[in-house]
XYZ file of C-alpha atoms in Angstrom:
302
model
C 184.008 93.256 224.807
C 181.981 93.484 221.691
C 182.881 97.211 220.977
C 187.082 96.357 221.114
C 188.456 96.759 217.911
C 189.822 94.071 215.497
C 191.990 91.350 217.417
C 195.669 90.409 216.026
C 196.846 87.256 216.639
C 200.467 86.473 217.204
C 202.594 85.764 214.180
C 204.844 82.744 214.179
C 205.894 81.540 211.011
C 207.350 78.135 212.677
C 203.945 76.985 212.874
C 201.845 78.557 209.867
C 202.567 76.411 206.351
C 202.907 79.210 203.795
C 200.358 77.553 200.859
C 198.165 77.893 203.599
C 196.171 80.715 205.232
C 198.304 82.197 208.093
C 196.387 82.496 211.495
C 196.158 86.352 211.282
C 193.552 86.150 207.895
C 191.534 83.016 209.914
C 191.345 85.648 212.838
C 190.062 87.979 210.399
C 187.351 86.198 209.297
C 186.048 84.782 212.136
C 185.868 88.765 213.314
C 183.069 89.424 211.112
C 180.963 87.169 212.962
C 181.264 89.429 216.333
C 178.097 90.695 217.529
C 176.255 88.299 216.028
C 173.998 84.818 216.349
C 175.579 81.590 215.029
C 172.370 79.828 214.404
C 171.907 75.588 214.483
C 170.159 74.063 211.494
C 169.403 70.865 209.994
C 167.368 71.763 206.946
C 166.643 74.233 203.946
C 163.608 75.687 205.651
C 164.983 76.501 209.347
C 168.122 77.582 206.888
C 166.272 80.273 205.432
C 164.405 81.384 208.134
C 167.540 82.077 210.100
C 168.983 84.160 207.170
C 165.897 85.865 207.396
C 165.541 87.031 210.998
C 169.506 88.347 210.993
C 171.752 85.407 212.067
C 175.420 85.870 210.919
C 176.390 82.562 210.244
C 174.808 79.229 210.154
C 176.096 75.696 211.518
C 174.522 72.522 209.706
C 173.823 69.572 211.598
C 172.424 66.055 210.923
C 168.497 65.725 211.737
C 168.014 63.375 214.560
C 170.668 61.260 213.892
C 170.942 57.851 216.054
C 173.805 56.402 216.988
C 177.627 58.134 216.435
C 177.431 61.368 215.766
C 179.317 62.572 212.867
C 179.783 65.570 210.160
C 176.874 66.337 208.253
C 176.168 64.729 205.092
C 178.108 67.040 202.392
C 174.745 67.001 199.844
C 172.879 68.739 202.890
C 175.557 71.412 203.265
C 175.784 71.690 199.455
C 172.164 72.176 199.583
C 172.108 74.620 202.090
C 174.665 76.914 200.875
C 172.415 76.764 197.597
C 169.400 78.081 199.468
C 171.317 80.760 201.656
C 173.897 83.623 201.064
C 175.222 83.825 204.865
C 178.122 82.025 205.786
C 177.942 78.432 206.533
C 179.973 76.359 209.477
C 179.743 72.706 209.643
C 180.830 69.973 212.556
C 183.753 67.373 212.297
C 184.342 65.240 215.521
C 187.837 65.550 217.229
C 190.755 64.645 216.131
C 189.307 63.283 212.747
C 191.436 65.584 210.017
C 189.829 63.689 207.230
C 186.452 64.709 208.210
C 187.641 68.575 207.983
C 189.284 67.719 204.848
C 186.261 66.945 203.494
C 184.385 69.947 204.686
C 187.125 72.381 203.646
C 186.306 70.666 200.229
C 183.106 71.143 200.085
C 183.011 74.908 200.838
C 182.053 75.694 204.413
C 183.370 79.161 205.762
C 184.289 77.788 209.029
C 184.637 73.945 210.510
C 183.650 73.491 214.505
C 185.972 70.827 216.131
C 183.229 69.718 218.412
C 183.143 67.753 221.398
C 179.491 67.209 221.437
C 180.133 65.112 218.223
C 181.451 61.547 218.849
C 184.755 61.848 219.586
C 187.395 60.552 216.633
C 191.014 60.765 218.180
C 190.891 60.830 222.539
C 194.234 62.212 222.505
C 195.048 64.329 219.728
C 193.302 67.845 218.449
C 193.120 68.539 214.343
C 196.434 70.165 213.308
C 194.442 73.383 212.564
C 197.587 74.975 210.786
C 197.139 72.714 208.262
C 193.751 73.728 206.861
C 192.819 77.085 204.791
C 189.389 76.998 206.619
C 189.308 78.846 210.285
C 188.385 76.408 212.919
C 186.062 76.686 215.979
C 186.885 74.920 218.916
C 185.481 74.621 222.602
C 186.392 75.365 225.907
C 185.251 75.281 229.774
C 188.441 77.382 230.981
C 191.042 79.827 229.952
C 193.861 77.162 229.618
C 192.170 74.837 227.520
C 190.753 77.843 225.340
C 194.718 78.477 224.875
C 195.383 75.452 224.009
C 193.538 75.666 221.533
C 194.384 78.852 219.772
C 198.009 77.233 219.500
C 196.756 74.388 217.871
C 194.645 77.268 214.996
C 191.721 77.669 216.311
C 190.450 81.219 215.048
C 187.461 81.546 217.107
C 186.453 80.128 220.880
C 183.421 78.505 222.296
C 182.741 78.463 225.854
C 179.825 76.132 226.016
C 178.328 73.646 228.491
C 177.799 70.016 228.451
C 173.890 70.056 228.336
C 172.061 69.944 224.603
C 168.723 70.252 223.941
C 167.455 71.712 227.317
C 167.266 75.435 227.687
C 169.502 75.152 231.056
C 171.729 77.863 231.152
C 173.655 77.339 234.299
C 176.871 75.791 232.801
C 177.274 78.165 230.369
C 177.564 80.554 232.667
C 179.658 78.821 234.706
C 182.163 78.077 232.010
C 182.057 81.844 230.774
C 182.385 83.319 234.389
C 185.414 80.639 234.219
C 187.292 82.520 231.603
C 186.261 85.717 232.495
C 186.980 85.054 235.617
C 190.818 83.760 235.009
C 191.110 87.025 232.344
C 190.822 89.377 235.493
C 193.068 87.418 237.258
C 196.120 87.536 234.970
C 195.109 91.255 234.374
C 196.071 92.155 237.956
C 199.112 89.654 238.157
C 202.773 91.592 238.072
C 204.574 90.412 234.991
C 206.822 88.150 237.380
C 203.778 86.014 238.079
C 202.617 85.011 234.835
C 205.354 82.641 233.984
C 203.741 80.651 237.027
C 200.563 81.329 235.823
C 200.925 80.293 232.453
C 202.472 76.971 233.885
C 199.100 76.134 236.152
C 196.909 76.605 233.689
C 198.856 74.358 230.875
C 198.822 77.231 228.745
C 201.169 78.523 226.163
C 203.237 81.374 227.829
C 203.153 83.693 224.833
C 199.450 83.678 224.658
C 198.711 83.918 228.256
C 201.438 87.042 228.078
C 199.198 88.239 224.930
C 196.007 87.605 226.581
C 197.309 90.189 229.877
C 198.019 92.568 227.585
C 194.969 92.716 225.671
C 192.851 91.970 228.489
C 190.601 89.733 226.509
C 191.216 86.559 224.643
C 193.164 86.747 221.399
C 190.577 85.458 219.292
C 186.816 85.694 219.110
C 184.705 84.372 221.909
C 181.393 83.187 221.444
C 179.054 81.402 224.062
C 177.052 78.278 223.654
C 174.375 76.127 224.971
C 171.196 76.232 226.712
C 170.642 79.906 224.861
C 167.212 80.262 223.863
C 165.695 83.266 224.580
C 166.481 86.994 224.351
C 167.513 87.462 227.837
C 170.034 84.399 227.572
C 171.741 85.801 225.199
C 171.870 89.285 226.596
C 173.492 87.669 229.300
C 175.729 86.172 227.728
C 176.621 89.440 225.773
C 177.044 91.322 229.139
C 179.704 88.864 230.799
C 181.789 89.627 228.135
C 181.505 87.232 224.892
C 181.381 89.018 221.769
C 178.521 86.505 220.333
C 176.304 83.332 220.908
C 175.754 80.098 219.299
C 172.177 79.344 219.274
C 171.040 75.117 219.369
C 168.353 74.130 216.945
C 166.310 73.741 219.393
C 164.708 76.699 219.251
C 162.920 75.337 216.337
C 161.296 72.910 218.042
C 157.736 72.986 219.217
C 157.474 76.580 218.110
C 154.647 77.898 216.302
C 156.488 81.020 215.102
C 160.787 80.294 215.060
C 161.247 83.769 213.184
C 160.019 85.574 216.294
C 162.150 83.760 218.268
C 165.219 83.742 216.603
C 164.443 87.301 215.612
C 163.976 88.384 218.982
C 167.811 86.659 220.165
C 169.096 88.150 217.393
C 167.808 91.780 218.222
C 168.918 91.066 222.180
C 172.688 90.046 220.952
C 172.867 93.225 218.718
C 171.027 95.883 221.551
C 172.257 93.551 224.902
C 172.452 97.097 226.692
C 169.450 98.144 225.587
C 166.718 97.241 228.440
C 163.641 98.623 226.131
C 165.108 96.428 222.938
C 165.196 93.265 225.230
C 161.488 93.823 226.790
C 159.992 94.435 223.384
C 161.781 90.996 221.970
C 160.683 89.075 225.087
C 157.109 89.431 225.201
C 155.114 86.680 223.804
C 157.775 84.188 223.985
C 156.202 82.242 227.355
C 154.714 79.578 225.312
C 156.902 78.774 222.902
C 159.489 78.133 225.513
C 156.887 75.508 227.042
C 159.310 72.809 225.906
C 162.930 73.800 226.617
C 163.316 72.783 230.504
C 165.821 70.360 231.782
C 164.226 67.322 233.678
C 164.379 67.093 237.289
C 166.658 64.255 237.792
C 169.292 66.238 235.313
C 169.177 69.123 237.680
C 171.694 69.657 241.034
C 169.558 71.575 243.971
C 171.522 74.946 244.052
C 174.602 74.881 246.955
C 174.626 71.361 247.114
């Protein structure tokens, strides 16, 4: 997936507000982020270390907030894009436009509409359209990824529920999910995906665009539980064309540019078994940390 060329997005002007920027530039610029790591970060120091070791794009979070979560205080993203020249992302809860307004103001490259975040609206998405900035937006399956492109999204992440834990599982459930469903609708005869479309809940003309591309119209990136180099070779080899990596990997770790460096290298040479043993030795310890508890954990084929 990562080697396709650039990805075109359909063209509708019905939808796309002309003082705005039409889907087909967001696409754009959410395509130079494939093949890279979308790194978590909640200060000016793990900022800066993460521009050092490679990462293509950062996303700015809140440290240890309690309570509701919500976007990031703008003077920490201000400061942040100060310290750093990569391109910066930043969180706004669902459904809450004025939260994105905000961010679009203050000069992030890219706003994730995310679901870990407390959710804002329980039935209605951001009108993505509306907004100059591209938007990132989840998804566990290939009709609610679709949904989502209709509504703008410019790039999707297939993450899993988990945060914090280093347990990979659901992600790769929720990517073999989409995958999964892609290979499906590749095989079906063009009769069969009006039905298809209509099961999944999916907009016909991007299901129809998503056959013929054989991928999904916009860039995929995986997320969750990735924290070390095989992880995201993994994910790299099921078919996303990136990984989001949790701040987590910060944590506890005597040496975070090794680590991050060493992800980094594995999402750039996934195919490349020598690259991934090299940038996986020495990591044992400073993983020490990142396991799920027992009680969160279902005993396999149960």
């Amino acid at each position: 997936m990562a080697e396709d060329g650039v990805v075109t997005l359909y063209n509708n002007t019905a939808i796309t507000d002309t003082k705005k920027n039409p889907v087909s530039i967001k696409v754009g610029l959410t395509q130079m982020l494939r093949g890279g790591a979308i790194l978590e970060v909640s200060n000016t120091n793990q900022a800066k270390i993460a521009e050092e070791a490679g990462a293509c794009c950062l996303v700015i979070t809140e440290p240890n907030r309690q309570g509701i979560s919500r976007m990031p205080d703008p003077a920490l993203i201000k400061q942040i894009k100060r310290a750093v020249s990569v391109p910066i992302m930043s969180r706004s809860r669902i459904g809450h436009f004025v939260e994105a307004q905000i961010l679009e103001r203050v000069g992030v490259d890219y706003i994730d509409e995310n679901e870990v975040l407390a959710i804002a609206d329980e039935f209605n998405f951001i009108n993505k359209h509306n907004f100059r900035c591209p938007f990132v937006c989840g998804c566990r399956n290939l009709g609610e990824a679709l949904r989502r492109v209709r509504e703008g999204a410019a790039m999707i992440r297939t993450q899993c529920d988990l945060s914090g834990t280093g347990n990979i599982v659901e992600t790769v459930k929720n990517v073999r999910c989409v995958m999964g469903e892609i290979r499906i609708l590749n095989n079906m005869d063009e009769d069969e995906v009006f039905a298809f479309s209509k099961k999944i809940a999916a907009p016909y003309d991007l299901v129809a665009q998503t056959k013929q591309m054989g991928r999904l119209p916009v860039v995929h990136f995986a997320a969750g539980g990735i924290v070390t180099p095989a992880d995201a070779a993994l994910m790299m080899q099921l078919g996303c064309d990136g990984v989001f990596i949790g701040s987590e990997v910060f944590d506890n770790c005597s040496d975070p540019y090794k680590r991050v460096r060493g992800i980094v290298e594995a999402v750039r040479h996934y195919n490349d078994p020598h690259v991934l043993v090299e940038n996986s030795c020495g990591l044992e310890g400073e993983m020490a940390g990142l396991n799920v508890t027992e009680e969160r954990m279902e005993q396999f084929g149960e």
